[in-house]
Short mmCIF file of C-alpha atoms and ligand atoms in Angstrom, two decimals:
data_model
loop_
_atom_site.label_atom_id
_atom_site.label_comp_id
_atom_site.label_asym_id
_atom_site.label_seq_id
_atom_site.Cartn_x
_atom_site.Cartn_y
_atom_site.Cartn_z
CA MET A 26 0.00 0.00 0.00
CA THR A 27 1.37 3.39 -0.96
CA VAL A 28 1.43 5.98 1.81
CA THR A 29 0.62 9.42 0.46
CA ARG A 30 2.51 12.57 1.39
CA ALA A 31 -0.67 13.93 2.98
CA GLU A 32 -0.78 10.96 5.37
CA VAL A 33 2.85 11.34 6.41
CA TYR A 34 2.57 15.12 6.59
CA PRO A 35 -0.99 15.99 7.59
CA MET A 36 -2.07 19.59 7.13
CA ALA A 37 -0.22 21.79 9.56
CA THR A 38 -1.86 24.65 11.41
CA LYS A 39 0.07 27.79 10.51
CA TYR A 40 1.26 30.29 13.09
CA ASP A 41 3.65 33.22 12.92
CA ALA A 42 5.56 31.86 15.92
CA ILE A 43 5.66 28.74 18.09
CA VAL A 44 7.01 28.81 21.64
CA ILE A 45 7.88 25.45 23.26
CA GLY A 46 7.75 25.49 27.06
CA THR A 47 6.15 27.83 29.58
CA GLY A 48 9.19 28.40 31.84
CA GLN A 49 10.70 31.76 32.61
CA ALA A 50 11.22 33.04 29.05
CA GLY A 51 8.47 31.45 26.94
CA PRO A 52 5.32 33.05 28.39
CA SER A 53 6.64 36.63 28.35
CA LEU A 54 7.91 36.21 24.81
CA ALA A 55 4.69 34.56 23.57
CA VAL A 56 2.56 37.36 25.05
CA ARG A 57 4.87 40.07 23.71
CA LEU A 58 4.75 38.56 20.19
CA ALA A 59 0.97 38.05 20.35
CA GLU A 60 0.52 41.68 21.41
CA THR A 61 2.16 42.79 18.18
CA GLY A 62 -0.62 41.01 16.29
CA MET A 63 1.32 37.85 15.45
CA ARG A 64 -0.52 34.51 15.64
CA VAL A 65 1.35 32.58 18.29
CA ALA A 66 1.13 29.03 19.71
CA ILE A 67 2.70 28.10 23.06
CA VAL A 68 3.11 24.43 24.02
CA GLU A 69 3.45 23.03 27.54
CA ARG A 70 3.77 19.32 28.31
CA LYS A 71 3.36 19.42 32.07
CA LEU A 72 3.03 22.27 34.56
CA PHE A 73 2.55 25.90 33.57
CA GLY A 74 5.41 28.02 34.87
CA GLY A 75 8.08 25.31 34.61
CA THR A 76 10.79 24.61 37.16
CA CYS A 77 10.97 27.96 38.97
CA VAL A 78 7.26 28.04 39.73
CA ASN A 79 6.63 24.35 40.44
CA ASN A 80 9.78 22.76 41.86
CA GLY A 81 12.52 25.39 41.90
CA CYS A 82 12.76 28.94 43.18
CA ILE A 83 9.25 29.65 44.46
CA PRO A 84 8.63 26.45 46.47
CA THR A 85 12.18 26.25 47.85
CA LYS A 86 12.21 29.86 49.00
CA THR A 87 8.76 29.36 50.55
CA LEU A 88 9.98 26.26 52.42
CA ILE A 89 13.17 28.08 53.43
CA ALA A 90 10.99 30.79 55.02
CA SER A 91 9.27 28.12 57.16
CA ALA A 92 12.62 26.58 58.08
CA ARG A 93 14.03 29.98 59.05
CA THR A 94 11.02 30.66 61.26
CA ALA A 95 11.67 27.38 63.13
CA HIS A 96 15.35 28.34 63.46
CA VAL A 97 14.61 31.82 64.78
CA ALA A 98 11.99 30.41 67.18
CA ARG A 99 14.57 27.97 68.58
CA ARG A 100 16.95 30.92 69.07
CA ALA A 101 14.27 33.07 70.70
CA GLY A 102 16.05 32.85 74.06
CA ASP A 103 19.12 34.61 72.55
CA TYR A 104 16.89 37.65 72.05
CA GLY A 105 15.33 37.48 75.48
CA VAL A 106 12.08 36.02 74.19
CA THR A 107 10.60 33.02 75.98
CA ILE A 108 8.57 30.47 74.05
CA PRO A 109 7.13 27.93 76.48
CA GLY A 110 7.48 24.29 75.38
CA SER A 111 9.49 22.95 72.48
CA ILE A 112 9.40 24.19 68.89
CA ALA A 113 7.58 21.75 66.61
CA VAL A 114 7.32 21.78 62.82
CA ASP A 115 4.05 20.65 61.26
CA MET A 116 5.27 19.54 57.84
CA LYS A 117 1.76 19.08 56.48
CA ARG A 118 1.08 22.77 57.11
CA VAL A 119 4.53 23.76 55.84
CA LYS A 120 3.79 21.89 52.60
CA ALA A 121 0.25 23.29 52.37
CA ARG A 122 1.64 26.84 52.61
CA LYS A 123 4.14 26.05 49.86
CA ASP A 124 1.49 24.32 47.69
CA LEU A 125 -0.80 27.35 47.91
CA LEU A 126 1.89 29.76 46.69
CA VAL A 127 2.92 27.41 43.90
CA ARG A 128 -0.69 26.85 42.81
CA GLN A 129 -1.40 30.60 42.74
CA SER A 130 1.71 31.24 40.62
CA ARG A 131 1.04 28.32 38.26
CA GLU A 132 -2.60 29.29 37.77
CA GLY A 133 -1.54 32.89 37.27
CA VAL A 134 0.71 31.89 34.35
CA GLU A 135 -1.97 29.64 32.86
CA LYS A 136 -4.72 32.28 33.08
CA TRP A 137 -2.42 34.95 31.66
CA LEU A 138 -1.56 32.82 28.64
CA LYS A 139 -5.11 31.58 28.04
CA SER A 140 -6.56 35.08 28.22
CA THR A 141 -4.08 36.64 25.77
CA GLN A 142 -5.48 37.45 22.34
CA ASN A 143 -3.78 35.86 19.30
CA LEU A 144 -2.19 33.25 21.59
CA THR A 145 -3.18 29.57 21.40
CA VAL A 146 -2.17 27.38 24.35
CA ILE A 147 -1.56 23.74 23.45
CA GLU A 148 -0.98 21.13 26.14
CA GLY A 149 1.25 18.21 25.17
CA GLN A 150 4.78 17.13 24.32
CA ALA A 151 6.27 19.11 21.43
CA ARG A 152 8.68 17.45 19.03
CA PHE A 153 10.25 18.92 15.92
CA ALA A 154 9.09 17.28 12.67
CA ASP A 155 11.48 19.47 10.69
CA ALA A 156 12.91 22.99 10.85
CA HIS A 157 9.51 24.68 10.51
CA ARG A 158 7.12 22.16 11.98
CA VAL A 159 6.43 20.85 15.45
CA ARG A 160 4.27 17.88 16.30
CA VAL A 161 2.14 17.87 19.47
CA GLY A 162 0.15 14.63 19.71
CA ASP A 163 -1.97 14.48 16.54
CA GLU A 164 -1.48 18.15 15.75
CA LEU A 165 1.14 19.55 13.44
CA LEU A 166 2.06 23.21 13.91
CA GLU A 167 4.05 25.27 11.45
CA ALA A 168 5.85 28.59 11.80
CA ASP A 169 8.86 30.43 10.43
CA LYS A 170 9.91 31.41 13.94
CA ILE A 171 10.23 28.81 16.71
CA PHE A 172 11.42 29.58 20.25
CA ILE A 173 12.61 26.72 22.46
CA ASN A 174 12.25 27.22 26.24
CA VAL A 175 12.25 23.62 27.45
CA GLY A 176 14.41 24.04 30.58
CA GLY A 177 16.04 21.15 32.37
CA ARG A 178 15.58 18.50 35.02
CA ALA A 179 17.60 16.83 37.78
CA SER A 180 20.40 14.63 36.50
CA ILE A 181 20.10 11.04 37.69
CA PRO A 182 23.47 9.29 37.24
CA PRO A 183 23.42 5.52 36.64
CA LEU A 184 24.88 4.64 40.05
CA GLN A 185 24.93 1.06 41.20
CA GLY A 186 21.72 0.05 43.01
CA ILE A 187 19.95 3.33 42.23
CA ASP A 188 16.87 1.51 40.93
CA GLN A 189 16.57 -0.41 44.21
CA VAL A 190 16.09 2.65 46.43
CA ASN A 191 13.49 5.39 46.56
CA TYR A 192 15.67 8.40 46.01
CA LEU A 193 14.29 11.95 45.90
CA ASN A 194 15.12 14.82 43.55
CA ASN A 195 14.12 18.50 43.58
CA SER A 196 10.74 17.63 42.02
CA THR A 197 9.76 14.71 44.27
CA MET A 198 10.98 16.65 47.34
CA MET A 199 7.94 18.85 46.71
CA ASN A 200 5.64 15.98 47.81
CA VAL A 201 7.39 15.43 51.16
CA ASP A 202 5.01 16.24 54.01
CA PHE A 203 7.00 14.70 56.87
CA VAL A 204 10.37 15.24 58.51
CA PRO A 205 12.78 12.53 57.30
CA GLU A 206 14.70 10.97 60.18
CA HIS A 207 18.04 11.23 58.37
CA LEU A 208 18.28 12.88 54.95
CA ILE A 209 21.42 12.12 52.95
CA VAL A 210 22.00 14.82 50.35
CA ILE A 211 24.22 13.71 47.47
CA GLY A 212 25.86 16.84 46.07
CA GLY A 213 27.17 19.81 48.05
CA SER A 214 26.26 22.58 45.67
CA TYR A 215 23.47 25.16 45.32
CA VAL A 216 20.37 22.91 45.18
CA GLY A 217 21.68 20.35 47.69
CA LEU A 218 22.75 22.89 50.31
CA GLU A 219 19.44 24.77 50.31
CA PHE A 220 17.58 21.52 50.99
CA ALA A 221 20.22 20.37 53.52
CA GLN A 222 19.86 23.43 55.74
CA MET A 223 16.08 23.60 55.30
CA TYR A 224 15.59 19.98 56.45
CA ARG A 225 18.07 20.31 59.29
CA ARG A 226 15.97 23.22 60.52
CA PHE A 227 12.78 21.18 60.11
CA GLY A 228 14.39 18.65 62.45
CA SER A 229 16.07 15.98 60.29
CA GLU A 230 19.55 14.67 60.81
CA VAL A 231 21.30 15.68 57.57
CA THR A 232 24.47 14.43 55.89
CA VAL A 233 25.86 16.06 52.75
CA VAL A 234 28.04 13.81 50.58
CA GLU A 235 30.23 15.82 48.19
CA MET A 236 32.89 14.32 45.93
CA GLY A 237 34.88 17.57 45.66
CA SER A 238 37.28 18.96 48.22
CA GLY A 239 34.89 21.82 49.08
CA LEU A 240 31.24 22.86 48.96
CA CYS A 241 30.06 24.97 46.01
CA ARG A 242 33.27 24.44 44.10
CA ARG A 243 32.74 27.39 41.78
CA GLU A 244 33.10 29.76 44.73
CA ASP A 245 36.35 31.01 46.26
CA GLN A 246 37.89 28.80 48.93
CA ASP A 247 37.19 31.32 51.72
CA VAL A 248 33.51 31.43 50.70
CA SER A 249 33.27 27.66 50.45
CA GLU A 250 34.93 27.14 53.85
CA ASN A 251 32.68 29.72 55.49
CA ILE A 252 29.57 28.05 54.08
CA LYS A 253 30.81 24.76 55.56
CA THR A 254 31.35 26.39 58.96
CA ILE A 255 27.84 27.88 58.89
CA LEU A 256 26.20 24.55 58.00
CA GLU A 257 28.27 22.50 60.43
CA GLY A 258 27.39 25.04 63.10
CA GLU A 259 23.77 23.93 62.69
CA GLY A 260 24.70 20.28 63.10
CA ILE A 261 24.82 19.22 59.42
CA ASN A 262 27.33 16.42 58.74
CA ILE A 263 29.49 17.28 55.75
CA ARG A 264 31.52 14.65 53.97
CA LEU A 265 34.00 16.10 51.46
CA ASN A 266 36.21 14.15 49.05
CA ALA A 267 33.50 11.50 49.27
CA GLU A 268 32.21 10.19 45.97
CA CYS A 269 28.88 8.43 46.09
CA ILE A 270 29.27 5.20 44.09
CA GLY A 271 26.19 3.19 44.91
CA PHE A 272 23.08 2.51 46.98
CA GLU A 273 21.71 -0.44 48.85
CA LYS A 274 18.39 -1.00 50.59
CA ARG A 275 18.81 -1.98 54.26
CA GLY A 276 15.37 -2.72 55.69
CA ASP A 277 13.56 0.61 55.72
CA LYS A 278 16.89 2.47 55.47
CA VAL A 279 19.17 3.40 52.57
CA ALA A 280 22.91 2.73 52.61
CA VAL A 281 24.98 5.09 50.47
CA GLN A 282 28.36 3.68 49.46
CA VAL A 283 31.08 6.27 49.42
CA GLU A 284 34.59 6.21 47.96
CA CYS A 285 36.81 8.17 50.31
CA ASN A 286 40.17 8.14 52.09
CA THR A 287 38.84 9.18 55.48
CA GLY A 288 35.60 8.41 57.32
CA ASP A 289 32.98 5.69 56.92
CA LYS A 290 32.58 4.10 53.51
CA THR A 291 28.86 3.66 54.14
CA VAL A 292 26.40 6.35 55.19
CA ILE A 293 23.06 5.06 56.39
CA GLY A 294 20.00 7.26 56.37
CA SER A 295 16.24 7.14 56.00
CA HIS A 296 16.03 9.14 52.72
CA VAL A 297 18.34 10.18 49.89
CA LEU A 298 18.15 13.38 47.87
CA LEU A 299 20.07 13.42 44.61
CA ALA A 300 21.31 16.93 43.83
CA VAL A 301 24.18 16.29 41.46
CA GLY A 302 23.40 18.69 38.64
CA ARG A 303 20.88 19.32 35.90
CA VAL A 304 20.38 18.13 32.32
CA PRO A 305 18.57 19.99 29.52
CA ASN A 306 15.19 18.66 28.27
CA THR A 307 16.41 18.20 24.71
CA SER A 308 16.64 14.42 24.29
CA ASP A 309 12.93 14.04 23.42
CA LEU A 310 12.51 17.28 21.45
CA GLY A 311 13.42 15.91 18.02
CA VAL A 312 16.20 18.49 17.55
CA GLU A 313 17.84 16.13 15.06
CA ASN A 314 14.78 16.37 12.76
CA ALA A 315 15.28 20.13 12.53
CA GLY A 316 19.09 20.00 12.32
CA ILE A 317 19.53 22.01 15.53
CA GLU A 318 23.04 21.67 16.93
CA ILE A 319 23.46 20.56 20.54
CA ASP A 320 26.66 19.98 22.50
CA LYS A 321 27.66 16.64 23.98
CA ARG A 322 25.71 17.36 27.18
CA GLY A 323 22.55 18.13 25.20
CA TYR A 324 22.61 21.94 25.49
CA ILE A 325 21.35 23.76 22.40
CA GLN A 326 24.11 25.80 20.79
CA VAL A 327 23.25 29.49 20.43
CA ASP A 328 25.01 32.68 19.39
CA ASP A 329 25.17 35.93 21.36
CA GLN A 330 21.57 36.76 20.36
CA LEU A 331 20.27 33.26 21.15
CA ARG A 332 19.90 32.08 17.55
CA THR A 333 20.44 28.35 17.08
CA SER A 334 22.25 26.82 14.12
CA VAL A 335 18.92 26.81 12.20
CA PRO A 336 17.65 30.16 10.87
CA GLY A 337 14.41 31.22 12.59
CA ILE A 338 14.88 28.91 15.62
CA TYR A 339 15.97 30.39 18.95
CA ALA A 340 16.73 28.75 22.32
CA LEU A 341 16.13 30.53 25.63
CA GLY A 342 16.66 29.66 29.29
CA ASP A 343 18.43 26.70 30.89
CA CYS A 344 18.34 24.57 27.70
CA ASN A 345 20.93 26.78 25.97
CA GLY A 346 23.56 26.33 28.69
CA ARG A 347 24.20 30.09 28.86
CA GLY A 348 22.56 30.47 32.28
CA ALA A 349 20.95 28.33 34.97
CA PHE A 350 18.70 30.81 36.71
CA THR A 351 15.30 32.36 36.41
CA HIS A 352 16.83 35.79 35.87
CA THR A 353 19.08 34.50 33.06
CA ALA A 354 16.07 32.85 31.36
CA TYR A 355 14.04 36.06 31.69
CA ASN A 356 17.00 38.09 30.42
CA ASP A 357 17.11 35.75 27.40
CA TYR A 358 13.50 36.73 26.68
CA GLU A 359 14.44 40.42 26.90
CA ILE A 360 17.38 39.91 24.52
CA VAL A 361 15.30 38.09 21.90
CA ALA A 362 12.39 40.55 22.16
CA ALA A 363 14.73 43.55 21.93
CA ASN A 364 16.42 42.19 18.81
CA LEU A 365 13.26 41.04 17.04
CA LEU A 366 10.81 43.75 18.00
CA ASP A 367 12.65 46.84 19.21
CA GLY A 368 15.63 47.13 16.87
CA ASP A 369 17.83 47.02 19.98
CA GLN A 370 20.77 44.66 19.53
CA ARG A 371 21.03 43.36 23.09
CA ARG A 372 23.43 40.45 23.64
CA VAL A 373 24.04 37.68 26.18
CA SER A 374 27.64 38.84 26.57
CA ASP A 375 26.38 42.22 27.88
CA ARG A 376 25.16 40.64 31.10
CA ILE A 377 27.19 40.35 34.28
CA THR A 378 27.24 37.11 36.25
CA ALA A 379 24.83 37.44 39.17
CA TYR A 380 23.14 34.93 41.45
CA ALA A 381 22.42 34.05 45.05
CA LEU A 382 22.73 30.90 47.11
CA TYR A 383 19.78 30.84 49.49
CA ILE A 384 21.27 29.23 52.51
CA ASP A 385 20.81 31.39 55.58
CA PRO A 386 22.65 33.74 55.63
CA PRO A 387 22.60 33.97 51.84
CA LEU A 388 25.48 34.41 49.43
CA GLY A 389 25.07 37.20 46.88
CA ARG A 390 27.43 37.00 43.94
CA ALA A 391 28.35 39.38 41.12
CA GLY A 392 31.04 39.22 38.46
CA MET A 393 34.41 37.55 38.96
CA THR A 394 35.59 35.45 41.85
CA GLU A 395 38.97 36.14 43.46
CA ALA A 396 40.31 32.95 41.86
CA GLU A 397 39.19 34.15 38.41
CA LEU A 398 40.79 37.54 38.96
CA ARG A 399 44.10 35.98 40.00
CA LYS A 400 44.01 33.70 36.95
CA SER A 401 43.34 36.66 34.64
CA GLY A 402 46.66 38.23 35.62
CA ARG A 403 45.04 41.67 36.04
CA LYS A 404 46.26 43.93 38.84
CA GLY A 405 43.54 43.87 41.44
CA LEU A 406 42.49 45.47 44.71
CA ILE A 407 40.55 43.62 47.39
CA GLY A 408 38.34 44.74 50.25
CA LYS A 409 37.05 42.34 52.87
CA ARG A 410 34.97 42.77 56.00
CA PRO A 411 33.66 40.11 58.39
CA MET A 412 29.97 40.37 59.27
CA THR A 413 31.01 40.58 62.93
CA GLN A 414 32.07 44.15 62.03
CA VAL A 415 28.69 45.07 60.56
CA GLY A 416 26.51 46.81 63.12
CA ARG A 417 23.25 45.72 61.54
CA ALA A 418 24.32 42.05 61.67
CA ARG A 419 25.35 42.40 65.32
CA GLU A 420 22.07 44.07 66.23
CA LYS A 421 20.18 41.23 64.56
CA GLY A 422 22.36 38.61 66.24
CA GLU A 423 23.36 37.09 62.90
CA THR A 424 27.05 37.72 62.32
CA ALA A 425 28.08 34.70 60.21
CA GLY A 426 29.91 35.34 56.93
CA PHE A 427 31.90 38.13 55.33
CA MET A 428 31.82 40.54 52.41
CA LYS A 429 34.50 40.68 49.74
CA VAL A 430 34.84 43.02 46.79
CA LEU A 431 37.35 42.99 43.92
CA VAL A 432 38.42 46.05 41.94
CA ASP A 433 40.60 46.58 38.87
CA ALA A 434 43.63 48.53 40.17
CA GLU A 435 44.02 50.47 36.92
CA THR A 436 40.47 51.31 35.84
CA LYS A 437 39.01 51.42 39.38
CA LYS A 438 36.02 49.45 38.09
CA ILE A 439 34.50 46.79 40.33
CA LEU A 440 35.19 43.34 38.87
CA GLY A 441 33.28 41.16 41.30
CA ALA A 442 31.94 40.58 44.78
CA SER A 443 31.03 37.70 47.05
CA LEU A 444 28.80 38.82 49.90
CA LEU A 445 27.99 36.04 52.36
CA GLY A 446 25.86 37.32 55.20
CA ILE A 447 22.51 38.51 56.38
CA GLU A 448 20.55 40.30 53.62
CA CYS A 449 23.44 39.94 51.16
CA ASP A 450 21.10 38.65 48.42
CA GLU A 451 19.75 42.23 48.37
CA VAL A 452 22.94 44.14 49.21
CA ILE A 453 24.75 42.69 46.17
CA HIS A 454 22.56 44.79 43.87
CA SER A 455 24.25 48.08 44.77
CA ILE A 456 27.51 46.55 43.53
CA LEU A 457 25.85 44.97 40.49
CA ASP A 458 24.27 48.26 39.44
CA ILE A 459 27.52 50.20 39.66
CA MET A 460 29.10 47.48 37.51
CA TYR A 461 26.31 47.92 34.93
CA ALA A 462 26.78 51.68 35.11
CA ASN A 463 30.45 51.02 34.25
CA ALA A 464 31.37 53.57 36.91
CA PRO A 465 34.44 53.44 39.18
CA TYR A 466 34.12 52.09 42.73
CA THR A 467 34.65 55.61 44.07
CA VAL A 468 31.03 56.40 43.15
CA ILE A 469 29.77 54.00 45.82
CA GLN A 470 32.61 54.82 48.16
CA ARG A 471 31.36 58.44 48.24
CA ALA A 472 27.68 57.55 48.39
CA MET A 473 25.89 58.18 51.67
CA HIS A 474 24.16 54.93 52.61
CA ILE A 475 21.44 54.58 55.23
CA HIS A 476 22.27 53.68 58.83
CA PRO A 477 21.92 51.04 60.19
CA THR A 478 22.02 48.68 57.20
CA VAL A 479 24.38 46.05 55.88
CA SER A 480 24.74 48.23 52.75
CA GLU A 481 26.24 51.11 54.74
CA LEU A 482 29.44 49.06 55.11
CA ILE A 483 29.95 48.77 51.34
CA PRO A 484 31.43 52.33 51.05
CA THR A 485 33.56 51.62 54.16
CA MET A 486 34.86 48.36 52.67
CA LEU A 487 35.67 50.17 49.41
CA GLY A 488 37.61 52.75 51.39
CA GLU A 489 39.86 50.01 52.78
CA LEU A 490 40.99 48.36 49.52
CA LYS A 491 44.40 46.70 49.49
CA PRO A 492 46.43 45.33 46.58
CA LEU A 493 45.61 41.71 45.79
CA GLU A 494 48.91 39.96 46.61
C1 FAD B 505 15.58 23.37 43.57
C2 FAD B 505 15.84 24.55 42.67
C3 FAD B 505 15.87 25.82 43.18
C4 FAD B 505 16.11 26.91 42.34
N1 FAD B 505 16.17 28.15 42.89
C5 FAD B 505 16.43 29.21 42.08
C6 FAD B 505 16.48 30.53 42.62
O1 FAD B 505 16.30 30.73 43.81
N2 FAD B 505 16.74 31.56 41.78
C7 FAD B 505 16.94 31.37 40.43
O2 FAD B 505 17.16 32.33 39.71
N3 FAD B 505 16.90 30.13 39.90
C8 FAD B 505 16.64 29.05 40.69
N4 FAD B 505 16.57 27.81 40.14
C9 FAD B 505 16.77 27.65 38.68
C10 FAD B 505 15.50 28.03 37.91
O3 FAD B 505 14.40 27.31 38.40
C11 FAD B 505 15.68 27.73 36.43
O4 FAD B 505 16.89 28.34 36.00
C12 FAD B 505 14.55 28.30 35.60
O5 FAD B 505 13.32 27.74 35.98
C13 FAD B 505 14.81 28.00 34.13
O6 FAD B 505 13.75 28.43 33.39
P1 FAD B 505 13.53 27.94 31.91
O7 FAD B 505 12.60 28.90 31.34
O8 FAD B 505 14.81 27.74 31.21
O9 FAD B 505 12.89 26.47 32.00
P2 FAD B 505 11.88 25.77 32.97
O10 FAD B 505 11.42 26.65 34.06
O11 FAD B 505 12.50 24.47 33.36
O12 FAD B 505 10.61 25.50 32.04
C14 FAD B 505 10.65 24.65 30.93
C15 FAD B 505 9.23 24.21 30.59
O13 FAD B 505 9.24 23.52 29.35
C16 FAD B 505 8.39 22.39 29.41
N5 FAD B 505 8.83 21.44 28.38
C17 FAD B 505 10.00 20.77 28.35
N6 FAD B 505 10.09 20.02 27.23
C18 FAD B 505 8.95 20.24 26.55
C19 FAD B 505 8.44 19.76 25.32
N7 FAD B 505 9.16 18.94 24.53
N8 FAD B 505 7.21 20.13 24.93
C20 FAD B 505 6.48 20.99 25.69
N9 FAD B 505 6.90 21.50 26.86
C21 FAD B 505 8.13 21.13 27.28
C22 FAD B 505 8.56 21.91 30.83
O14 FAD B 505 7.47 21.11 31.24
C23 FAD B 505 8.64 23.22 31.60
O15 FAD B 505 7.38 23.66 32.00
C24 FAD B 505 16.31 26.70 40.95
C25 FAD B 505 16.25 25.41 40.41
C26 FAD B 505 16.03 24.33 41.26
C27 FAD B 505 15.98 22.96 40.65
#
């Protein structure tokens, strides 16, 4: 029997643009394009809002707020406040509070998209048929412009015995409504450490197993060591130079096998959280049918304006490997919209590295690390101030951490900062903005900041710069 072309390629529904994924770039871009009068389709296979809304930023920061409340309540005596009885955490209510915020955000995205004129929302898995067409179930969509915003998911390495144990990842952690007796966190980086501290504060025993010689290996050694001190100070067990190589079920417990030179080779706990990195959602997208280039880890290759190797196809957010944050995904949307709609040639390389690690106290980061500056061979200046010398931190009884800023000795421009301390996820922005303004550090040094704040010590720190030896 001869199969006709019409059967292989059923009639496609034509759009001006197709957006795949409703993460942190797709919805804003789809709405912006639709508002110009273009006919746009946006496809989502699972939860509106993607990772940030459903199992990333919003739920974790909501849970962290509950964990911090428990922590502060336990420390009430330090402030002269008496709370009779012991502090108990009701995880069902903690989860319900988180679920409510997530649901409101998810429904907000869905309603926004579904109520936008010229925008068709299609629910299902999108897969490229070729460079202009995308299949979603029985439907075939066609457009000259296609925007990929498929994000990523937790990486699950093929470790021995992994299929015999019920491990958790950042998504399944969202269903936990109890306090695990002993949570073993595999991976001592951003995602793992936020969960580690949160669950310690909820009342779990927590062990972090990290194969590297320090936590958050991308950070400077002094930052990494300080983070370790903070977490150990709360009773978290940290195993460094310990590579997880396998799992074994032991009754209702999990045994994690560890390759290490010191310490136990087996860590036994009640639950395991795998936080060993992320992978892009590109393996089931049919990129090969469209000829879109990906690297060996599956990240879509893009240029400075987020164009893929195929004309008319763009990739935004985590799937392009150029950022791993909500703000980088949103900035990708701004770059694409500026180039396509505003005649403004914004580029990825214009942005300055910026992120926070939401342990408590948080780490706010901008620009280069000290290690990167040393490697660059540039002549640098450094300013550093422990949080014990910040009045606001002392008044609040939270003096862990330090602030560090790096300056180019010749141009006087700020090159980077690592601020680990109370409110430093906010304070970092005064440094970030002066970097964007391309102004010398002396502008902040002469600024009059408000007393008493953590920010008021930034001009002081900049007045005490020393050559980076
Ligand atoms: C635990 C955790 C905490 C985090 N905390 C922070 C934080 O505090 N601050 C911060 O900036 N970042 C944080 N992040 C990172 C942040 O969540 C991501 O960088 C951000 O969500 C990436 O957005 P995105 O638009 O690239 O993709 P995503 O948000 O992942 O969205 C992609 C969407 O595409 C859909 N999709 C995938 N494939 C297809 C397909 N073939 N067809 C149709 N739909 C598809 C998915 O279902 C998903 O809805 C955190 C991440 C985790 C895991």
